[in-house]
Tab-separated table of C-alpha atoms in Angstrom:
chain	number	residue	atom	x	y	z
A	1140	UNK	CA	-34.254	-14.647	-45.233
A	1141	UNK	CA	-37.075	-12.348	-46.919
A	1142	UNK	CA	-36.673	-9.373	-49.501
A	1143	UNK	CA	-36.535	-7.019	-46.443
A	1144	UNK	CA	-33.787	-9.020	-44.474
A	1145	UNK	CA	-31.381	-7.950	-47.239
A	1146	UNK	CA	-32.353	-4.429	-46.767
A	1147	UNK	CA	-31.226	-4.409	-43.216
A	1148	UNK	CA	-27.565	-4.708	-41.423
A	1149	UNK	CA	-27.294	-7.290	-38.328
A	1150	UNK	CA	-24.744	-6.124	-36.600
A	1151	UNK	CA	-23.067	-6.907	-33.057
A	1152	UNK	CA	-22.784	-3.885	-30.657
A	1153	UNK	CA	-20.766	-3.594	-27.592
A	1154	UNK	CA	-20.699	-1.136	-25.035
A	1155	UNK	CA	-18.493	0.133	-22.495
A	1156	UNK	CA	-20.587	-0.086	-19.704
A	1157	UNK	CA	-21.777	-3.925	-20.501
A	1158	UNK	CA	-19.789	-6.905	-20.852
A	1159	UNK	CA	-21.732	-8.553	-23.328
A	1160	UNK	CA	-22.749	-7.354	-26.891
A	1161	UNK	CA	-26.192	-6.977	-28.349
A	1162	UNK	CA	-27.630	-8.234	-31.911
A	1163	UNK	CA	-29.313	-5.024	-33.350
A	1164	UNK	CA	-30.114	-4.222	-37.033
A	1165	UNK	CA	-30.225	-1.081	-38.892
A	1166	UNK	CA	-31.308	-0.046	-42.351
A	1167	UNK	CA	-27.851	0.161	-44.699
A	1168	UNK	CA	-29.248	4.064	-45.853
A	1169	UNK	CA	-29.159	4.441	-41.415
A	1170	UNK	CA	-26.824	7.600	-40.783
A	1171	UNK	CA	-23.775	6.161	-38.402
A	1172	UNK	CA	-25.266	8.815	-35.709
A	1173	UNK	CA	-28.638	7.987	-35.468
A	1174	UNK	CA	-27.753	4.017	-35.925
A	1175	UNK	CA	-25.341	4.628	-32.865
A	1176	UNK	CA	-27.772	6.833	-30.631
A	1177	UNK	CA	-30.341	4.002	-31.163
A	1178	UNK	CA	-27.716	1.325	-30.189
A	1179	UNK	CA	-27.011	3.639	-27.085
A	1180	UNK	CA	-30.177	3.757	-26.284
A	1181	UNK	CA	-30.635	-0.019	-25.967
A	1182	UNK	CA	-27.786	-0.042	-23.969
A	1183	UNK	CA	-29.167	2.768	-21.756
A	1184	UNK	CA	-27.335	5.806	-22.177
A	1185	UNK	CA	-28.798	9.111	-21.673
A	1186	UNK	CA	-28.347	11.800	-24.413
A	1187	UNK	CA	-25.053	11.829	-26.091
A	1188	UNK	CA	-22.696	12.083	-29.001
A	1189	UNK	CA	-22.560	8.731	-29.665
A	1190	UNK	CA	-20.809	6.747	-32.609
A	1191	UNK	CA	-19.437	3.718	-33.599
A	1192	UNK	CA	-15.279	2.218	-33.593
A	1193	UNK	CA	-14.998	-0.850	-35.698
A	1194	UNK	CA	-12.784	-3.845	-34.488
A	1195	UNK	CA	-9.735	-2.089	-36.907
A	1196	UNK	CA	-10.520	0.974	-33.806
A	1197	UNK	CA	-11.913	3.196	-36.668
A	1198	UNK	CA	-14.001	6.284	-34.922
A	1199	UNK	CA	-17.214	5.977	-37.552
A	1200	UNK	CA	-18.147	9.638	-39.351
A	1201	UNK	CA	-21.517	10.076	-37.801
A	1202	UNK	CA	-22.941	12.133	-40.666
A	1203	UNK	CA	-22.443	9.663	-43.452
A	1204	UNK	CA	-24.433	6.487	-43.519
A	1205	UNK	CA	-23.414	2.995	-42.723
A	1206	UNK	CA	-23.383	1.929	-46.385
A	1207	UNK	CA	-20.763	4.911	-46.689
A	1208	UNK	CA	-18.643	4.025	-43.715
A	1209	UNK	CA	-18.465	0.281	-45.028
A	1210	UNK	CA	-20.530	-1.329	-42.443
A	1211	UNK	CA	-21.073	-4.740	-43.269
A	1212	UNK	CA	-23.579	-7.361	-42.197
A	1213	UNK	CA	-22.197	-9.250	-39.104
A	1214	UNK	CA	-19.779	-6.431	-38.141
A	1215	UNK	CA	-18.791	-6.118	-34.705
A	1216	UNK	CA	-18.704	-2.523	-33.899
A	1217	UNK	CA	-18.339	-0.640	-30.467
A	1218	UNK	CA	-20.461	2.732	-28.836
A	1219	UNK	CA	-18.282	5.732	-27.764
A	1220	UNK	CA	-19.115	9.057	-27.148
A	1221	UNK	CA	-17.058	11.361	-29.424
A	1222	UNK	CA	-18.225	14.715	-27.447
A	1223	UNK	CA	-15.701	17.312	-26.771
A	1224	UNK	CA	-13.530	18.412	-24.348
A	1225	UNK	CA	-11.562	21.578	-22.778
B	315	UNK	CA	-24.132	2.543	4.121
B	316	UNK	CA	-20.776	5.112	4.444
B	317	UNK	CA	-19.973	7.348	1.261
B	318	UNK	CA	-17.239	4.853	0.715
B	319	UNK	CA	-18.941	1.754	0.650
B	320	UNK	CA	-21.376	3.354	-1.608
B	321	UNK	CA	-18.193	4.205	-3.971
B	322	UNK	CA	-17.364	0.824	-3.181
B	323	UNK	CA	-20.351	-0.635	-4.204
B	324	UNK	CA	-20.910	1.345	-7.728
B	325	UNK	CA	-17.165	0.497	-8.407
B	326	UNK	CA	-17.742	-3.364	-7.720
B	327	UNK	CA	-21.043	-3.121	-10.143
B	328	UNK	CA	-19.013	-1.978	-12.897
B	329	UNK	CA	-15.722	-4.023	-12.197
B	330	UNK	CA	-17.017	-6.770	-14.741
B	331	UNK	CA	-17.379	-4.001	-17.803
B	332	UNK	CA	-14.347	-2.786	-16.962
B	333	UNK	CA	-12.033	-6.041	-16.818
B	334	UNK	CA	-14.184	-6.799	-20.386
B	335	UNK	CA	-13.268	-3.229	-21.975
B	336	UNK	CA	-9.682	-3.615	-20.948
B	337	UNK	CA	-9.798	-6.654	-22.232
B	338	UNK	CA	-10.794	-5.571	-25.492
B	339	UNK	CA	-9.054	-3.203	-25.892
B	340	UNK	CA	-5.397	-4.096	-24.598
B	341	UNK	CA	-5.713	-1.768	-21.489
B	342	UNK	CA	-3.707	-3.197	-18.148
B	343	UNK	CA	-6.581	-2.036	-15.425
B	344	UNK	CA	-6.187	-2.674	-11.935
B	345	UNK	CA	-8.834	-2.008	-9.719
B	346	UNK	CA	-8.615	-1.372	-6.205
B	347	UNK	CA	-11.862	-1.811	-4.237
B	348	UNK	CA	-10.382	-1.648	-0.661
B	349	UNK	CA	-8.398	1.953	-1.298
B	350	UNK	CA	-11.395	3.164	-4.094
B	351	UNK	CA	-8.785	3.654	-6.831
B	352	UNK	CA	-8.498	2.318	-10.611
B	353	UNK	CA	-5.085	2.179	-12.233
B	354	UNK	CA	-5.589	2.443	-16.390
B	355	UNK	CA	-1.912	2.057	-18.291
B	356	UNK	CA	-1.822	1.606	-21.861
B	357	UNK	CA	0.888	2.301	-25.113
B	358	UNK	CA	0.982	5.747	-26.228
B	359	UNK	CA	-0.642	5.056	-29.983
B	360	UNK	CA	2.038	7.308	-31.055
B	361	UNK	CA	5.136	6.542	-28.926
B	362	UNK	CA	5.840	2.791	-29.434
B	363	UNK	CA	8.352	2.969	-26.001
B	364	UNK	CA	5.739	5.388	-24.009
B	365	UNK	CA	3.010	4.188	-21.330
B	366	UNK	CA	0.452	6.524	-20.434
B	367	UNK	CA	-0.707	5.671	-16.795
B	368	UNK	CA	-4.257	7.022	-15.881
B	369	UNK	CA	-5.132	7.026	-12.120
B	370	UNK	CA	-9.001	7.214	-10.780
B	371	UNK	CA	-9.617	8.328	-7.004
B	372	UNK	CA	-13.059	7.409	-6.270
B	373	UNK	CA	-13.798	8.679	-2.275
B	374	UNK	CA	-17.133	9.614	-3.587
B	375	UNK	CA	-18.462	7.546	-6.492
B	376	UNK	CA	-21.271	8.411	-8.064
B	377	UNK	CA	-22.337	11.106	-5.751
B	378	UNK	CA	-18.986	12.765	-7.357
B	379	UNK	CA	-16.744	11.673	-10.485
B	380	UNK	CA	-13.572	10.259	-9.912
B	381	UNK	CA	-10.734	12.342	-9.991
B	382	UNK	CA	-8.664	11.477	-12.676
B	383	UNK	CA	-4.720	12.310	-13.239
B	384	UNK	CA	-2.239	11.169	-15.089
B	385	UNK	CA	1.200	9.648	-13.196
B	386	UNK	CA	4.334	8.953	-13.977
B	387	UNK	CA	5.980	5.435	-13.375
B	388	UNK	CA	7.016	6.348	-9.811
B	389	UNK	CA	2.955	7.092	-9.133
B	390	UNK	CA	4.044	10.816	-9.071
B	391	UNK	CA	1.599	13.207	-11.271
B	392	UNK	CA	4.168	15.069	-13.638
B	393	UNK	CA	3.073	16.991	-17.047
B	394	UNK	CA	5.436	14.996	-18.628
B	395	UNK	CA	3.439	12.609	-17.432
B	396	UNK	CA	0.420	14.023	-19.844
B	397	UNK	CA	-0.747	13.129	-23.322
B	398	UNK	CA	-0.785	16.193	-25.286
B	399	UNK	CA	-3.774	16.982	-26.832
B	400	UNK	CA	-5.462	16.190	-30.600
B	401	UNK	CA	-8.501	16.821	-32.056
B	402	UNK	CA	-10.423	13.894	-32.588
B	403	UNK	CA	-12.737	13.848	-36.243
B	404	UNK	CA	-14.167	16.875	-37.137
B	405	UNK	CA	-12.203	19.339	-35.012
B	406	UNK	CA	-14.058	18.299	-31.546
B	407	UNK	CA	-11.625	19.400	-29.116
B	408	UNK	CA	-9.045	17.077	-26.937
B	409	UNK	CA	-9.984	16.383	-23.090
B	410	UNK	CA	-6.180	16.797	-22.487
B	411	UNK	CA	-5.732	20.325	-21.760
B	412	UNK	CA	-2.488	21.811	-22.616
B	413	UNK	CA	-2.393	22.669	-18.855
B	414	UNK	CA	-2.071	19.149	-17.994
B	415	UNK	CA	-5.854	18.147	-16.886
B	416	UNK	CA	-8.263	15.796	-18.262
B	417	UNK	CA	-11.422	18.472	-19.317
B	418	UNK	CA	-14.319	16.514	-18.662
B	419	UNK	CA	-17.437	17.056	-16.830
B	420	UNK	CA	-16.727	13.107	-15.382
B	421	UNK	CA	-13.181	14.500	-13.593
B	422	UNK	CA	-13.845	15.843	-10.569
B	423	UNK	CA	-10.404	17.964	-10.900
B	424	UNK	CA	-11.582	19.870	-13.906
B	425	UNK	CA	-13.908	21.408	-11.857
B	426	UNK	CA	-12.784	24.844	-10.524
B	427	UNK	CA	-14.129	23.838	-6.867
B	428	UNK	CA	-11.006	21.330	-6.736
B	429	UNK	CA	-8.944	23.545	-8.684
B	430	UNK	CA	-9.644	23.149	-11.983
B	431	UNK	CA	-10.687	25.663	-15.018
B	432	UNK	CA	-14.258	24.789	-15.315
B	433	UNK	CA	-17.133	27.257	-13.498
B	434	UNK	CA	-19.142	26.260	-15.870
B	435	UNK	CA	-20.270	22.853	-15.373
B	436	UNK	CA	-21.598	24.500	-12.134
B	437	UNK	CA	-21.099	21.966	-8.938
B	438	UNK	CA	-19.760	18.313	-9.655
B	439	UNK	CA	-22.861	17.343	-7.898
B	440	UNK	CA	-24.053	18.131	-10.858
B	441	UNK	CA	-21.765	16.247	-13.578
B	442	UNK	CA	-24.634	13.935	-14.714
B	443	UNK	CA	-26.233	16.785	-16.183
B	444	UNK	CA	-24.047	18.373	-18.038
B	445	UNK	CA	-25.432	18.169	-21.507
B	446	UNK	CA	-23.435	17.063	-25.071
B	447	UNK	CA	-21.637	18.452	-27.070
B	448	UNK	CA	-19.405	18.208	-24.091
B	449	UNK	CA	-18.000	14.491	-23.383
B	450	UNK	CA	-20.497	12.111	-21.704
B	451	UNK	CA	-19.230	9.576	-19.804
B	452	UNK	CA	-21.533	8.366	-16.746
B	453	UNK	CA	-19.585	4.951	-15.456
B	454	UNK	CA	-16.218	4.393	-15.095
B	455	UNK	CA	-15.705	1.798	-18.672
B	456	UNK	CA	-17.155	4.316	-20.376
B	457	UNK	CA	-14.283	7.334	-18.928
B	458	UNK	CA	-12.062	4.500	-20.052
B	459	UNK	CA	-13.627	4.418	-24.099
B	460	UNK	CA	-13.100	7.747	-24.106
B	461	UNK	CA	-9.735	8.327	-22.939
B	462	UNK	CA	-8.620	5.866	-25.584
B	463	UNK	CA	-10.837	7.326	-28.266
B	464	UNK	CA	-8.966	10.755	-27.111
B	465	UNK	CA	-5.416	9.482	-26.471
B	466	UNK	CA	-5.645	7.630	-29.972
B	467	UNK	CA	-5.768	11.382	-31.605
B	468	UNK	CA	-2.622	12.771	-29.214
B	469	UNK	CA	0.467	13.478	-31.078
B	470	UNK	CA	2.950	12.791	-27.924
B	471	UNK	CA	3.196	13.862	-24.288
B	472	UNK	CA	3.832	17.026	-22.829
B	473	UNK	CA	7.039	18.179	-21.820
């Protein structure tokens, strides 16, 4: 692992829509909602409000950064949309 | 190809996501390819003794979203039938509307053409365009993410 491994979190995505997870990385500083509208963006969503639910079924903040929401390397997190309703 | 072997077809493609999200997430889906309808039952996260039993018509999939209600165990649709609605983080408001529909643009009953409240979605011909901050949810695993990321923030059921 270089210098600039340990500056970046591997972490395994799911999605809805796809039965099998993806291996994506994101810088720790990475806010939640631009790490998650990345990660729905590999999995081919169109424009959303995208964050992350850990395996505990924690809805991430998307304003604060993965550091912040104690994102870990190795995590297994999953993509929801947390856009309104009514 | 008919309109329902089209549904049929787009239901089928996604069966394998779904039967993986359920499975992930300690949903019992059924799916029913022949009649075009998916059956979604889960615990209430706050009522330890309370299922909450989503139903998904699809006569018309993807040209139209499913309709989506809620039943009771008889199959019957029923407000008490309903989650009642919590904000999720940050005050974004519920998709279970006090009135006892699911408010998305991806429920073909919230649409005031079929009855429901919303005019301003315009046409569900159009409900893959309706843009965030409202609920996006474009295949039928993904409906399911969010009505557990919604139900998880409801305080009960309506009476």
């Amino acid at each position: 692992m270089t210098a600039n491994d340990h500056s970046l979190l591997h972490l395994v995505i799911s999605s809805p829509r796809e039965p099998e997870p993806k291996n994506l990385e994101f810088p720790h500083s990475e806010l939640v909602g631009e790490a998650a509208r990345k990660a729905a963006e590999a999995f081919g969503y169109t424009p959303g409000t995208p964050s992350f639910q850990t395996a505990d079924r924690v809805t991430l903040d998307r304003s604060i950064s993965l550091a912040a929401a104690h994102v870990h390397n190795e995590d297994h997190l999953e993509l929801v949309d947390v856009g309104a309703g009514v | 190809m008919s309109i329902a072997d089209e549904a049929r077809c787009h239901l089928e493609s996604e069966s394998p996501a779904i039967e993986a999200w359920a499975a992930r997430h300690g949903w019992a889906v059924t799916i029913d390819l022949e009649n075009l309808i998916v059956i979604a039952v889960v615990q209430h996260p706050a009522l330890p003794n309370i299922n909450v039993r989503f139903r998904a018509e699809l006569p018309n999939y993807r040209m139209h979203p499913p309709l989506w209600k809620c039943i009771d165990e008889n199959g019957e649709t029923a407000s008490s039938a309903f989650p009642a609605p919590g904000e999720i983080a940050n005050g974004t408001s519920s998709i279970f509307h006090s009135s006892g529909f699911i408010c998305a643009p991806w429920n073909a009953v919230a649409y005031a053409e079929n009855g429901g409240l919303h005019t301003d979605w315009g046409s569900m011909n159009n409900w893959l365009s309706v843009l965030p901050p409202i609920s996006q949810a474009h295949t039928v695993p993904d409906m399911l993410a969010v009505l557990d990321l919604h139900l998880k923030a409801s305080p009960g059921m309506l009476p």
